GROMACS .gro file of C-alpha atoms in nm:
model
  159
    1MET     CA    1   1.245   7.128   4.269
    2LYS     CA    2   0.950   7.025   4.451
    3LYS     CA    3   0.732   7.038   4.147
    4THR     CA    4   1.001   6.861   3.934
    5PHE     CA    5   1.015   6.591   4.185
    6LYS     CA    6   0.628   6.548   4.180
    7ILE     CA    7   0.636   6.529   3.796
    8ALA     CA    8   0.898   6.279   3.796
    9ALA     CA    9   0.728   6.063   4.053
   10ILE     CA   10   0.390   6.070   3.868
   11ALA     CA   11   0.574   5.989   3.523
   12LEU     CA   12   0.739   5.691   3.701
   13MET     CA   13   0.410   5.573   3.840
   14VAL     CA   14   0.242   5.603   3.501
   15SER     CA   15   0.513   5.416   3.325
   16MET     CA   16   0.524   5.137   3.588
   17THR     CA   17   0.135   5.112   3.574
   18ALA     CA   18   0.159   5.085   3.197
   19VAL     CA   19   0.405   4.796   3.215
   20SER     CA   20   0.226   4.599   3.471
   21CYS     CA   21  -0.108   4.652   3.285
   22LYS     CA   22   0.044   4.454   2.987
   23LYS     CA   23  -0.246   4.225   2.875
   24LYS     CA   24  -0.193   3.853   2.993
   25VAL     CA   25  -0.348   3.607   2.752
   26SER     CA   26  -0.580   3.379   2.956
   27ASP     CA   27  -0.558   3.001   2.955
   28ALA     CA   28  -0.901   2.996   2.774
   29GLU     CA   29  -0.768   3.197   2.483
   30LEU     CA   30  -0.443   3.000   2.470
   31THR     CA   31  -0.654   2.681   2.466
   32SER     CA   32  -0.856   2.816   2.178
   33GLN     CA   33  -0.535   2.915   1.970
   34ALA     CA   34  -0.378   2.583   2.062
   35THR     CA   35  -0.683   2.386   1.927
   36THR     CA   36  -0.675   2.578   1.616
   37ALA     CA   37  -0.316   2.493   1.577
   38ILE     CA   38  -0.377   2.108   1.594
   39THR     CA   39  -0.699   2.101   1.400
   40ALA     CA   40  -0.512   1.893   1.131
   41TYR     CA   41  -0.499   1.599   1.358
   42PRO     CA   42  -0.837   1.439   1.438
   43GLY     CA   43  -0.871   1.249   1.765
   44THR     CA   44  -0.652   1.493   1.946
   45SER     CA   45  -0.711   1.774   2.191
   46VAL     CA   46  -0.511   2.020   2.377
   47GLU     CA   47  -0.585   2.210   2.714
   48VAL     CA   48  -0.376   2.503   2.846
   49LYS     CA   49  -0.331   2.547   3.217
   50GLU     CA   50  -0.113   2.827   3.366
   51GLY     CA   51   0.038   2.874   3.018
   52GLU     CA   52   0.138   2.514   2.969
   53ALA     CA   53  -0.027   2.306   2.687
   54HIS     CA   54  -0.118   1.948   2.772
   55LEU     CA   55  -0.144   1.770   2.434
   56SER     CA   56  -0.350   1.439   2.430
   57GLY     CA   57  -0.516   1.183   2.207
   58VAL     CA   58  -0.388   0.949   1.926
   59PHE     CA   59  -0.184   1.038   1.629
   60ALA     CA   60  -0.152   0.843   1.325
   61THR     CA   61   0.232   0.867   1.309
   62GLU     CA   62   0.518   0.980   1.526
   63ALA     CA   63   0.587   1.250   1.265
   64ASP     CA   64   0.232   1.394   1.309
   65LYS     CA   65   0.279   1.404   1.690
   66GLN     CA   66   0.598   1.597   1.656
   67ALA     CA   67   0.447   1.836   1.413
   68ALA     CA   68   0.167   1.905   1.642
   69ILE     CA   69   0.409   1.973   1.940
   70ALA     CA   70   0.612   2.218   1.722
   71ALA     CA   71   0.282   2.386   1.634
   72LEU     CA   72   0.174   2.427   1.979
   73LYS     CA   73   0.529   2.567   2.083
   74LYS     CA   74   0.475   2.844   1.834
   75VAL     CA   75   0.164   2.958   1.985
   76GLN     CA   76   0.252   3.290   2.144
   77GLY     CA   77   0.197   3.264   2.528
   78VAL     CA   78   0.237   2.891   2.545
   79LYS     CA   79   0.540   2.833   2.793
   80ASP     CA   80   0.578   2.458   2.757
   81VAL     CA   81   0.401   2.145   2.607
   82HIS     CA   82   0.339   1.837   2.788
   83ASP     CA   83   0.306   1.540   2.557
   84MET     CA   84   0.040   1.304   2.673
   85ALA     CA   85  -0.048   1.185   2.336
   86THR     CA   86   0.002   0.829   2.186
   87VAL     CA   87   0.081   0.717   1.838
   88ALA     CA   88  -0.158   0.452   1.692
   89PRO     CA   89   0.000   0.107   1.660
   90VAL     CA   90   0.070  -0.003   1.313
   91ALA     CA   91  -0.219  -0.228   1.190
   92ALA     CA   92  -0.103  -0.602   1.158
   93PRO     CA   93  -0.092  -0.701   0.802
   94VAL     CA   94  -0.411  -0.845   0.669
   95GLU     CA   95  -0.373  -1.214   0.637
   96VAL     CA   96  -0.462  -1.310   0.277
   97ASN     CA   97  -0.634  -1.652   0.252
   98MET     CA   98  -0.425  -1.862   0.025
   99VAL     CA   99  -0.409  -2.219  -0.062
  100ASP     CA  100  -0.099  -2.389   0.094
  101ALA     CA  101   0.157  -2.422  -0.185
  102VAL     CA  102   0.248  -2.783  -0.073
  103VAL     CA  103  -0.129  -2.883  -0.100
  104LEU     CA  104  -0.169  -2.722  -0.441
  105GLN     CA  105   0.151  -2.906  -0.549
  106LYS     CA  106   0.014  -3.251  -0.415
  107VAL     CA  107  -0.332  -3.197  -0.593
  108ASN     CA  108  -0.145  -3.108  -0.912
  109ASP     CA  109   0.075  -3.406  -0.882
  110ALA     CA  110  -0.239  -3.629  -0.842
  111LEU     CA  111  -0.391  -3.482  -1.163
  112LYS     CA  112  -0.086  -3.498  -1.375
  113ASP     CA  113  -0.208  -3.810  -1.562
  114ILE     CA  114  -0.556  -3.664  -1.625
  115PRO     CA  115  -0.549  -3.443  -1.923
  116GLY     CA  116  -0.732  -3.112  -1.929
  117VAL     CA  117  -0.778  -3.072  -1.555
  118LYS     CA  118  -0.574  -2.851  -1.330
  119ALA     CA  119  -0.590  -2.726  -0.966
  120GLU     CA  120  -0.528  -2.357  -0.886
  121ASP     CA  121  -0.579  -2.098  -0.605
  122VAL     CA  122  -0.876  -1.883  -0.689
  123ASN     CA  123  -0.926  -1.619  -0.423
  124GLY     CA  124  -0.799  -1.843  -0.151
  125THR     CA  125  -1.000  -2.138  -0.241
  126LEU     CA  126  -0.856  -2.461  -0.407
  127THR     CA  127  -1.040  -2.492  -0.743
  128LEU     CA  128  -1.043  -2.760  -0.990
  129THR     CA  129  -1.090  -2.646  -1.352
  130GLY     CA  130  -1.088  -2.773  -1.696
  131SER     CA  131  -1.287  -3.037  -1.880
  132THR     CA  132  -1.265  -3.411  -1.903
  133THR     CA  133  -1.487  -3.723  -1.951
  134SER     CA  134  -1.703  -3.866  -1.680
  135ALA     CA  135  -1.463  -4.158  -1.592
  136ASN     CA  136  -1.169  -3.907  -1.551
  137ALA     CA  137  -1.396  -3.677  -1.352
  138ARG     CA  138  -1.458  -3.966  -1.113
  139LYS     CA  139  -1.083  -4.034  -1.091
  140VAL     CA  140  -1.020  -3.663  -1.024
  141LYS     CA  141  -1.265  -3.669  -0.726
  142GLU     CA  142  -1.134  -4.003  -0.579
  143SER     CA  143  -0.760  -3.876  -0.616
  144VAL     CA  144  -0.843  -3.532  -0.443
  145ASP     CA  145  -1.071  -3.684  -0.176
  146ALA     CA  146  -0.782  -3.943  -0.108
  147LEU     CA  147  -0.549  -3.655  -0.017
  148LYS     CA  148  -0.792  -3.554   0.249
  149ILE     CA  149  -0.733  -3.168   0.192
  150GLY     CA  150  -1.078  -3.059   0.304
  151LYS     CA  151  -1.307  -2.826   0.110
  152TYR     CA  152  -1.226  -2.749  -0.257
  153ASP     CA  153  -1.434  -2.601  -0.549
  154ASN     CA  154  -1.486  -2.838  -0.835
  155LYS     CA  155  -1.553  -2.661  -1.163
  156ILE     CA  156  -1.461  -2.952  -1.398
  157THR     CA  157  -1.682  -2.964  -1.704
  158VAL     CA  158  -1.781  -3.319  -1.802
  159LYS     CA  159  -1.783  -3.383  -2.169
   0.00000   0.00000   0.00000
């Protein structure tokens, strides 16, 4: 009986030691695994402390950020994910330099009596094109200058 009791005690001690010796993943290893999980998102980083992942950086979209959080939650050993990341603001639309439609209409109205000459917007610059006589070219210049529209590109060919 004494022998059985000793064997049972030793077996119990060995089994408890085996359970308590279960390898715990270090924060450094978890950080490495978590970093691998978010490599698809440049400009971001993750650090694991006490099994909790701290995500930081800037994501292109909210969907990318949520996907990274989901990927971190799948890393075995990560207990929780703290979101300290941001989403890049949407860039303001680039303003295209265009000639004001009202100005363009005024110039075309001033040129309506001069055949062969027209005004148009070419890459954001008011441009006069066509061909006419030197007398009409002078009238065009005077008419457009009288409108005080500022700078324009005169590409009229004089015959």
